[in-house]
């Protein structure tokens, strides 16, 4: 039990322990009502939970499964394929024992993956609970949305967080002064997981005492302790998940918009979060070809060299190489002409398959091939189209 993180240890198991979200779990709350209806008509709908991180989506889904006495399967769309989900579904038995299948970050499933869930939801083979931090009307496909009930979870209020904090303090047997409490609650941004994680790190950091003081009761947490913990936390938690994708995407978009300041800012966010420098550099190598391309071909050379520098140098110094590349790429002229041209060609390849290569530019290593006209009339500097007949004179690259 020792290694279980505090938020997990304190995850409510019953509706009565669930803090806040009164519009859902209060006496007249949507979820409370659905659960009590269930007793009379044995029906519980599939749901989409829309709410910020750490507001209780996963927790509530688990509580629902336990109240319904159903099996509970939990997936995250970030690291599961729809096949894994299908596998579980194929093992399920009759209707009234349909399990609760929870899919976190369901918006990360693409349309085809979401489509695959449809028939199972429709037949009531599973009670789907999808969780998303994004507006489901944009991120969840229409047919699935219309078969589920969308339920909104609010960011937890300061009062709610205060209640959760109280449980954490009790569990860790530590105290906190009122200023530190306010600071901790404000810096958690309505996210109970962050609150409890930071609390746990804080008390670990503050609790590092000389041996002879080990076990002395009455550890009192202060703002100082929390500040230390917040720095530590960034390195530990920001690496994956929602925020990570937001930041990398904002980073690329900033460079694309030639906005040096925001590109540098997002770089700093990633570096401070301990993001692998090779990952950042790799994205810049791609960017150099995709977004700068023929407007400034040396961008690829610079990006590549920065990648190599990161490889040989590593943190912390390679952040200097990274920022060098970021400023170079962000201020460079941009052109996606080469990129777009190539993907127009790809489209034709997909559309027309393997069209025959014109005879005159075919290789003719044997006599038979020569007799068949391979390579006949080939002229090295001819201006005529070398594309297959069907695509003759087609222009992909339009500089
Ligand atoms: P998410 O909305 O990201 O799915 P979770 O339900 O996983 O959030 O919550 C993470 C942790 O935060 C839980 O383990 C629990 O300790 C705490 N928590 C979140 N919401 C609540 C809540 N409403 N009441 C009590 N604890 C909560």
XYZ file of C-alpha atoms and ligand atoms in Angstrom:
426
model
C 0.000 0.000 0.000
C 2.989 2.284 0.618
C 3.569 3.104 -3.041
C 0.027 4.106 -3.871
C -0.067 7.837 -4.638
C -2.243 9.899 -2.337
C -4.968 10.781 -4.893
C -5.479 7.080 -5.599
C -5.499 6.233 -1.908
C -8.181 8.841 -1.285
C -10.292 8.147 -4.349
C -13.909 8.085 -3.140
C -15.556 4.677 -3.376
C -19.104 5.769 -2.642
C -21.351 8.549 -3.893
C -21.511 9.976 -0.372
C -17.747 10.477 -0.321
C -17.723 12.268 -3.647
C -17.089 15.974 -3.115
C -18.921 18.751 -5.002
C -20.692 18.281 -8.370
C -23.978 18.629 -6.500
C -25.832 18.983 -9.802
C -24.849 15.358 -10.465
C -24.601 13.563 -7.173
C -26.808 15.712 -4.918
C -30.271 14.541 -3.941
C -31.792 15.760 -7.201
C -28.641 15.296 -9.220
C -28.686 13.684 -12.654
C -26.516 10.752 -11.648
C -28.345 10.147 -8.390
C -31.622 10.059 -10.301
C -30.321 7.768 -13.013
C -29.040 5.406 -10.369
C -32.339 5.307 -8.530
C -34.314 4.915 -11.803
C -32.108 2.010 -12.573
C -33.537 0.173 -9.597
C -37.012 0.355 -11.119
C -36.391 -0.180 -14.814
C -32.983 -1.820 -15.007
C -31.741 0.734 -17.526
C -28.713 2.954 -17.329
C -27.668 5.074 -20.294
C -24.223 5.526 -21.789
C -22.675 8.813 -20.784
C -20.099 11.326 -21.895
C -18.426 13.130 -19.004
C -17.185 16.535 -20.016
C -15.021 18.263 -17.448
C -11.562 19.534 -16.568
C -8.803 17.224 -15.327
C -9.077 16.059 -11.731
C -12.739 16.965 -11.383
C -13.795 13.385 -10.669
C -14.708 11.861 -14.053
C -12.883 8.574 -13.538
C -13.904 8.412 -9.909
C -17.575 8.929 -10.719
C -17.485 6.303 -13.466
C -16.050 3.777 -11.022
C -18.649 4.619 -8.413
C -21.429 4.176 -10.973
C -20.121 0.737 -11.948
C -19.939 -0.272 -8.337
C -23.462 1.008 -7.573
C -24.763 -0.857 -10.630
C -22.778 -3.913 -9.545
C -21.284 -4.195 -13.016
C -17.820 -5.064 -14.085
C -15.673 -2.036 -14.785
C -13.119 -1.742 -17.573
C -10.974 1.322 -17.822
C -9.121 2.487 -20.932
C -7.369 5.629 -21.972
C -7.772 6.521 -25.623
C -4.231 7.862 -25.523
C -2.626 4.448 -25.252
C -5.309 1.914 -26.229
C -6.423 0.790 -29.640
C -10.095 0.222 -30.316
C -9.124 -3.450 -30.717
C -8.416 -3.716 -26.990
C -11.876 -2.353 -26.322
C -13.457 -4.730 -28.857
C -11.777 -7.649 -27.121
C -13.452 -6.836 -23.821
C -16.797 -6.281 -25.504
C -16.641 -9.621 -27.321
C -16.325 -11.355 -23.953
C -19.448 -9.761 -22.496
C -22.590 -11.752 -21.918
C -26.326 -10.939 -21.742
C -27.776 -7.469 -21.616
C -28.395 -6.885 -17.957
C -24.862 -7.701 -16.973
C -23.342 -5.378 -19.567
C -20.153 -3.955 -18.089
C -19.267 -0.319 -17.676
C -16.565 0.523 -20.188
C -14.813 3.744 -19.287
C -12.763 5.441 -21.987
C -10.729 8.356 -20.736
C -9.883 11.125 -23.208
C -12.317 9.628 -25.674
C -11.716 12.612 -27.971
C -8.331 11.061 -28.763
C -10.087 8.246 -30.620
C -10.476 9.179 -34.256
C -13.761 8.948 -36.095
C -13.244 5.351 -37.208
C -12.347 4.251 -33.694
C -15.381 6.006 -32.247
C -17.541 4.467 -34.978
C -16.597 1.004 -33.783
C -18.166 1.690 -30.393
C -21.527 2.629 -31.882
C -23.199 -0.778 -32.367
C -22.254 -1.917 -28.870
C -23.656 1.195 -27.291
C -26.760 0.912 -29.386
C -27.391 -2.720 -28.460
C -26.741 -1.967 -24.806
C -23.910 -4.467 -24.824
C -21.888 -2.013 -22.784
C -22.580 1.035 -20.712
C -20.073 3.390 -22.243
C -18.756 6.223 -20.144
C -16.472 8.421 -22.193
C -14.539 11.179 -20.499
C -13.246 14.252 -22.246
C -11.740 17.581 -21.341
C -12.774 18.965 -24.731
C -16.152 20.152 -25.903
C -17.801 16.885 -27.007
C -19.847 18.579 -29.712
C -16.618 19.057 -31.642
C -14.645 16.041 -30.519
C -17.163 13.220 -30.306
C -18.828 12.006 -33.508
C -22.503 12.922 -33.885
C -23.969 9.395 -33.910
C -22.167 8.475 -30.706
C -23.093 11.755 -29.080
C -26.758 11.188 -29.867
C -26.663 7.769 -28.188
C -25.048 9.088 -25.028
C -26.084 11.572 -22.442
C -23.592 14.381 -21.999
C -22.908 15.174 -18.353
C -20.833 18.196 -17.384
C -18.477 18.167 -14.428
C -17.412 21.547 -13.092
C -13.996 22.559 -11.975
C -13.927 21.860 -8.237
C -14.488 24.972 -6.141
C -12.065 26.216 -3.490
C -14.459 24.941 -0.891
C -14.537 21.475 -2.480
C -10.748 21.419 -2.660
C -10.611 22.503 0.976
C -12.641 19.442 1.904
C -10.445 17.131 -0.126
C -7.329 18.740 1.343
C -8.640 18.029 4.827
C -8.772 14.319 4.001
C -5.249 14.450 2.630
C -3.859 16.138 5.735
C -5.546 13.579 7.913
C -4.177 10.703 5.873
C -0.620 12.065 5.945
C -0.912 13.212 9.561
C 0.430 16.674 8.759
C -0.784 20.190 9.425
C -0.769 23.255 7.227
C -1.002 26.943 8.059
C -3.831 28.947 6.558
C -1.692 30.950 4.123
C -0.102 27.775 2.769
C -3.517 26.164 2.498
C -4.845 29.056 0.425
C -1.766 28.996 -1.797
C -1.969 25.253 -2.335
C -5.651 25.404 -3.237
C -5.158 28.306 -5.631
C -2.246 26.685 -7.392
C -4.165 23.461 -7.957
C -6.424 25.094 -10.497
C -9.532 23.174 -9.453
C -7.787 19.847 -9.983
C -8.071 17.490 -6.993
C -5.352 15.192 -8.326
C -2.883 18.061 -8.526
C -3.891 19.219 -5.054
C -3.246 15.831 -3.479
C -0.097 15.144 -5.472
C 1.442 18.451 -4.503
C 0.401 17.918 -0.911
C 2.098 14.531 -0.880
C 5.315 15.827 -2.446
C 5.293 18.802 -0.085
C 5.032 16.661 2.973
C 7.715 14.311 1.667
C 10.086 17.188 1.007
C 9.307 18.875 4.306
C 9.507 15.593 6.102
C 13.132 14.917 5.219
C 14.537 15.324 8.695
C 17.756 14.283 10.354
C 17.506 10.752 11.710
C 17.202 11.758 15.325
C 14.076 13.789 14.509
C 12.419 11.016 12.490
C 8.904 10.446 13.652
C 8.585 13.723 15.537
C 4.891 14.589 15.267
C 3.299 17.829 14.180
C 4.895 18.492 10.788
C 3.653 21.924 9.722
C 3.630 22.784 6.036
C 4.382 26.339 4.885
C 4.269 28.228 1.596
C 7.997 27.630 1.226
C 7.543 23.888 1.292
C 4.798 24.107 -1.298
C 6.873 26.256 -3.623
C 9.633 23.687 -3.553
C 7.132 20.951 -4.243
C 5.581 22.798 -7.173
C 8.946 22.976 -8.915
C 9.476 19.294 -8.357
C 6.000 18.542 -9.536
C 6.402 20.177 -12.919
C 9.243 17.833 -13.693
C 7.277 14.838 -12.594
C 3.830 15.329 -13.996
C 3.832 17.533 -17.048
C 5.542 15.098 -19.362
C 2.573 13.246 -20.756
C -1.119 13.635 -21.251
C -3.352 16.441 -22.294
C -1.111 19.313 -21.369
C 1.822 17.820 -23.210
C -0.093 17.703 -26.493
C -1.415 21.206 -25.984
C 2.053 22.598 -25.448
C 3.800 20.826 -28.326
C 0.994 21.855 -30.656
C 1.166 25.467 -29.454
C 4.927 25.333 -29.983
C 4.693 24.212 -33.608
C 1.901 26.682 -34.331
C 3.942 29.533 -32.860
C 6.890 28.754 -35.131
C 4.538 28.446 -38.085
C 3.110 31.892 -37.321
C 6.691 33.229 -37.050
C 5.842 34.251 -33.496
C 9.256 34.019 -31.842
C 8.088 35.033 -28.376
C 5.419 32.419 -28.020
C 7.655 29.780 -29.636
C 10.314 30.519 -27.002
C 7.762 30.485 -24.235
C 6.428 27.042 -25.225
C 9.964 25.772 -25.640
C 10.663 26.899 -22.068
C 7.508 25.108 -20.901
C 8.729 21.859 -22.416
C 12.308 22.222 -21.212
C 11.204 23.062 -17.667
C 8.900 20.056 -17.690
C 11.886 17.872 -18.536
C 10.658 16.977 -22.034
C 13.175 14.847 -23.943
C 15.310 17.370 -25.949
C 15.597 14.906 -28.828
C 11.843 14.824 -29.091
C 11.725 18.613 -29.387
C 14.600 18.639 -31.863
C 13.009 15.914 -33.969
C 9.841 17.970 -34.274
C 11.925 20.904 -35.455
C 13.698 18.811 -38.094
C 10.302 17.867 -39.496
C 9.087 21.450 -39.240
C 12.105 22.691 -41.219
C 11.073 20.598 -44.215
C 7.340 20.834 -43.808
C 6.856 24.531 -43.102
C 10.024 26.263 -44.297
C 10.984 23.949 -47.111
C 12.250 25.657 -50.260
C 11.859 29.165 -48.782
C 15.053 28.586 -46.808
C 16.483 25.105 -47.343
C 19.278 25.685 -44.797
C 16.635 25.458 -42.064
C 16.822 21.690 -42.366
C 20.595 21.821 -41.946
C 20.314 23.956 -38.820
C 17.565 21.814 -37.309
C 19.563 18.681 -37.995
C 22.690 20.106 -36.417
C 20.691 21.099 -33.366
C 19.379 17.575 -33.141
C 22.979 16.305 -33.172
C 24.013 18.892 -30.602
C 21.218 17.767 -28.291
C 22.335 14.204 -28.782
C 25.940 14.888 -27.829
C 25.374 17.553 -25.196
C 22.131 16.763 -23.406
C 20.476 18.828 -20.696
C 20.926 21.402 -19.336
C 23.218 23.000 -21.944
C 21.387 21.749 -25.004
C 18.496 24.057 -24.167
C 20.761 26.748 -25.605
C 20.959 24.859 -28.889
C 17.226 24.330 -28.833
C 16.480 28.016 -28.416
C 18.922 28.813 -31.219
C 16.991 26.588 -33.583
C 13.641 27.908 -32.391
C 14.576 31.513 -33.114
C 16.041 30.521 -36.476
C 13.019 28.486 -37.528
C 10.467 30.951 -36.217
C 12.046 33.892 -38.048
C 12.748 31.991 -41.274
C 10.624 32.539 -44.380
C 7.974 29.867 -44.712
C 6.835 27.833 -47.684
C 4.744 24.687 -47.709
C 4.774 24.451 -51.511
C 7.066 21.418 -51.642
C 5.143 19.690 -48.866
C 1.768 20.353 -50.484
C 3.050 19.309 -53.914
C 4.260 15.997 -52.581
C 0.976 15.214 -50.874
C -0.949 16.041 -54.044
C 1.189 13.403 -55.748
C 0.462 10.967 -52.926
C -3.246 11.557 -53.463
C -2.930 10.579 -57.128
C -0.944 7.486 -56.262
C -3.686 6.412 -53.879
C -6.392 7.276 -56.383
C -4.902 5.687 -59.515
C -2.717 2.905 -58.138
C 0.275 1.674 -60.137
C -0.104 3.488 -63.458
C 2.295 2.246 -66.149
C 5.549 4.193 -66.439
C 5.924 5.672 -69.985
C 7.939 3.336 -72.198
C 10.557 5.905 -73.166
C 11.808 6.331 -69.616
C 11.761 2.661 -68.692
C 15.002 0.899 -68.010
C 15.938 -1.583 -70.785
C 18.531 -4.029 -69.463
C 17.636 -6.905 -71.887
C 17.177 -7.193 -75.627
C 13.602 -8.286 -75.275
C 12.845 -5.150 -73.372
C 14.550 -3.038 -76.020
C 12.457 -4.804 -78.676
C 9.339 -4.018 -76.686
C 10.222 -0.346 -76.952
C 11.584 0.200 -73.460
C 13.722 3.307 -73.395
C 12.959 4.095 -77.038
C 13.129 7.774 -77.901
C 14.478 8.688 -74.496
C 15.951 12.178 -74.393
C 17.680 13.305 -71.250
C 16.705 16.977 -71.433
C 13.327 16.658 -73.051
C 10.646 19.016 -71.775
C 7.833 16.548 -72.308
C 5.872 15.144 -69.366
C 7.397 12.056 -67.785
C 4.282 11.177 -65.859
C 2.145 8.145 -66.700
C -0.266 8.863 -69.580
C -3.259 9.287 -67.336
C -1.567 12.087 -65.441
C 0.200 13.636 -68.422
C 1.175 17.289 -67.860
C -0.215 17.311 -64.345
C 1.412 19.958 -62.135
C 1.952 19.213 -58.440
C 4.622 21.748 -57.611
C 3.426 25.262 -58.215
C 6.188 27.631 -57.135
P -10.524 12.974 -13.771
O -11.645 13.955 -13.843
O -9.259 13.528 -14.381
O -10.907 11.611 -14.285
P -10.229 11.566 -11.269
O -11.619 11.137 -11.028
O -9.258 10.540 -11.747
O -10.184 12.841 -12.227
O -9.664 12.236 -9.921
C -8.317 12.150 -9.541
C -8.215 12.095 -8.042
O -8.679 13.325 -7.490
C -9.070 11.009 -7.402
O -8.292 9.851 -7.181
C -9.514 11.604 -6.098
O -8.557 11.378 -5.091
C -9.548 13.093 -6.381
N -10.874 13.607 -6.753
C -11.249 14.049 -7.958
N -12.503 14.490 -7.946
C -12.948 14.311 -6.703
C -14.198 14.560 -6.069
N -15.205 15.138 -6.736
N -14.314 14.233 -4.757
C -13.286 13.699 -4.080
N -12.081 13.444 -4.630
C -11.909 13.736 -5.916
